[in-house]
Short mmCIF file of C-alpha atoms in Angstrom, two decimals:
data_model
loop_
_atom_site.label_atom_id
_atom_site.label_comp_id
_atom_site.label_asym_id
_atom_site.label_seq_id
_atom_site.Cartn_x
_atom_site.Cartn_y
_atom_site.Cartn_z
CA MET A 1 29.98 40.94 35.20
CA VAL A 2 30.05 41.45 31.37
CA GLN A 3 29.36 44.50 29.47
CA VAL A 4 27.94 44.10 25.96
CA THR A 5 28.74 47.13 23.56
CA MET A 6 26.73 45.99 20.70
CA SER A 7 23.76 48.02 19.68
CA MET A 8 20.18 47.08 19.16
CA ASP A 9 20.66 46.88 15.16
CA GLU A 10 23.99 44.74 15.26
CA TYR A 11 22.28 42.67 17.60
CA LEU A 12 19.32 41.63 15.11
CA ALA A 13 21.86 41.33 12.34
CA LEU A 14 23.32 38.91 14.22
CA ILE A 15 19.89 36.84 15.17
CA ALA A 16 19.13 37.06 11.49
CA GLY A 17 22.12 36.02 10.40
CA SER A 18 21.85 32.94 12.39
CA SER A 19 18.57 31.82 10.66
CA MET A 20 18.03 28.95 8.93
CA ASP A 21 18.53 30.44 5.51
CA SER A 22 22.23 30.34 6.63
CA MET A 23 22.25 26.40 7.22
CA PRO A 24 24.61 24.45 5.21
CA SER A 25 22.55 23.33 1.85
CA THR A 26 23.26 19.55 2.16
CA ILE A 27 20.71 19.78 5.76
CA LEU A 28 18.21 21.54 3.46
CA GLU A 29 18.64 19.34 0.37
CA GLU A 30 14.66 17.96 -0.25
CA VAL A 31 14.51 14.68 -0.34
CA PRO A 32 12.91 13.41 -3.74
CA PRO A 33 9.34 12.31 -3.43
CA VAL A 34 8.67 8.58 -3.59
CA SER A 35 6.47 7.24 -6.06
CA LYS A 36 3.75 5.11 -5.05
CA LYS A 37 3.31 1.53 -6.24
CA ARG A 38 0.86 0.61 -8.97
CA SER A 39 -1.22 -2.52 -7.87
CA THR A 40 -1.09 -5.43 -10.01
CA LYS A 41 -3.68 -6.27 -12.96
CA TYR A 42 -4.13 -9.43 -10.28
CA SER A 43 -4.67 -7.49 -7.02
CA ARG A 44 -7.38 -5.17 -9.00
CA ALA A 45 -9.25 -8.17 -10.38
CA TYR A 46 -9.07 -10.06 -6.68
CA LYS A 47 -10.37 -6.99 -4.98
CA ARG A 48 -12.96 -6.94 -7.65
CA ASN A 49 -13.90 -10.45 -7.22
CA PHE A 50 -13.50 -9.86 -3.41
CA ASN A 51 -16.32 -7.23 -3.10
CA LYS A 52 -18.72 -9.13 -5.09
CA ILE A 53 -18.45 -12.22 -3.07
CA LYS A 54 -18.07 -11.12 0.61
CA LYS A 55 -22.24 -10.09 0.83
CA ASP A 56 -22.54 -13.89 0.80
CA TYR A 57 -20.40 -14.88 3.51
CA GLN A 58 -21.30 -11.74 6.09
CA LYS A 59 -24.19 -11.58 8.28
CA LYS A 60 -26.65 -8.71 8.08
CA ASP A 61 -24.85 -6.93 11.13
CA GLY A 62 -21.67 -6.97 8.42
CA SER A 63 -20.29 -9.39 10.88
CA TRP A 64 -18.31 -12.67 9.04
CA LYS A 65 -20.23 -15.95 9.29
CA LYS A 66 -18.16 -19.02 10.33
CA ASN A 67 -15.32 -19.74 8.21
CA GLY A 68 -16.48 -16.73 5.89
CA PHE A 69 -13.52 -14.59 5.31
CA ARG A 70 -11.97 -18.14 4.77
CA MET A 71 -14.20 -18.81 2.33
CA THR A 72 -14.77 -15.63 0.78
CA VAL A 73 -10.63 -15.39 0.18
CA LYS A 74 -10.72 -18.93 -1.24
CA LYS A 75 -13.65 -18.16 -3.98
CA SER A 76 -12.21 -15.05 -4.97
CA HIS A 77 -8.97 -16.05 -5.90
CA GLU A 78 -10.63 -19.06 -7.81
CA SER A 79 -12.60 -16.22 -9.60
CA THR A 80 -9.80 -14.43 -10.07
CA ARG A 81 -7.91 -17.12 -11.41
CA LYS A 82 -10.18 -18.44 -14.11
CA GLY A 83 -8.66 -19.80 -17.36
CA MET A 84 -5.26 -19.78 -16.11
CA VAL A 85 -3.28 -23.14 -15.87
CA ARG A 86 -0.25 -23.85 -14.41
CA LYS A 87 2.39 -25.30 -17.10
CA THR A 88 2.90 -28.74 -14.93
CA ALA A 89 -0.98 -29.24 -15.07
CA ARG A 90 -1.02 -28.51 -18.87
CA ARG A 91 1.17 -30.70 -19.91
CA ALA A 92 0.21 -33.61 -17.80
CA TYR A 93 -3.01 -33.25 -19.06
CA GLU A 94 -1.54 -33.32 -22.78
CA LYS A 95 0.29 -36.39 -21.87
CA ARG A 96 -2.53 -38.63 -21.73
#
C-alpha cells in the first residue's frame, strides 16, 4: 500500500491550485455576445396590418375560419404593399 506523506495544508494547496482559475486562458475566453437582428420596416408594417385584419377572419373562440389565415396573410400583404409598384408594371403602364 502507498503511504502519503503530505500534510493537510499541502493537500488543500494542491486542490486549490487545480481549480478553474489555473485553466488555460483559451478555454476561458468569453464569446462575444451575438447582436440581435432588427426587423425590417416592411415586416413591422406587415405585423401591424396582420393584427388589424385577423379579427375579421377568426371565430369567437379564437380559431380560424375556413381559409381565414390564408386570407389574412393575403390581405395583410396587399395593404402593406399599398403604393408600391414593380418597375415592370410601371413600364407596361407608361407604354400605353
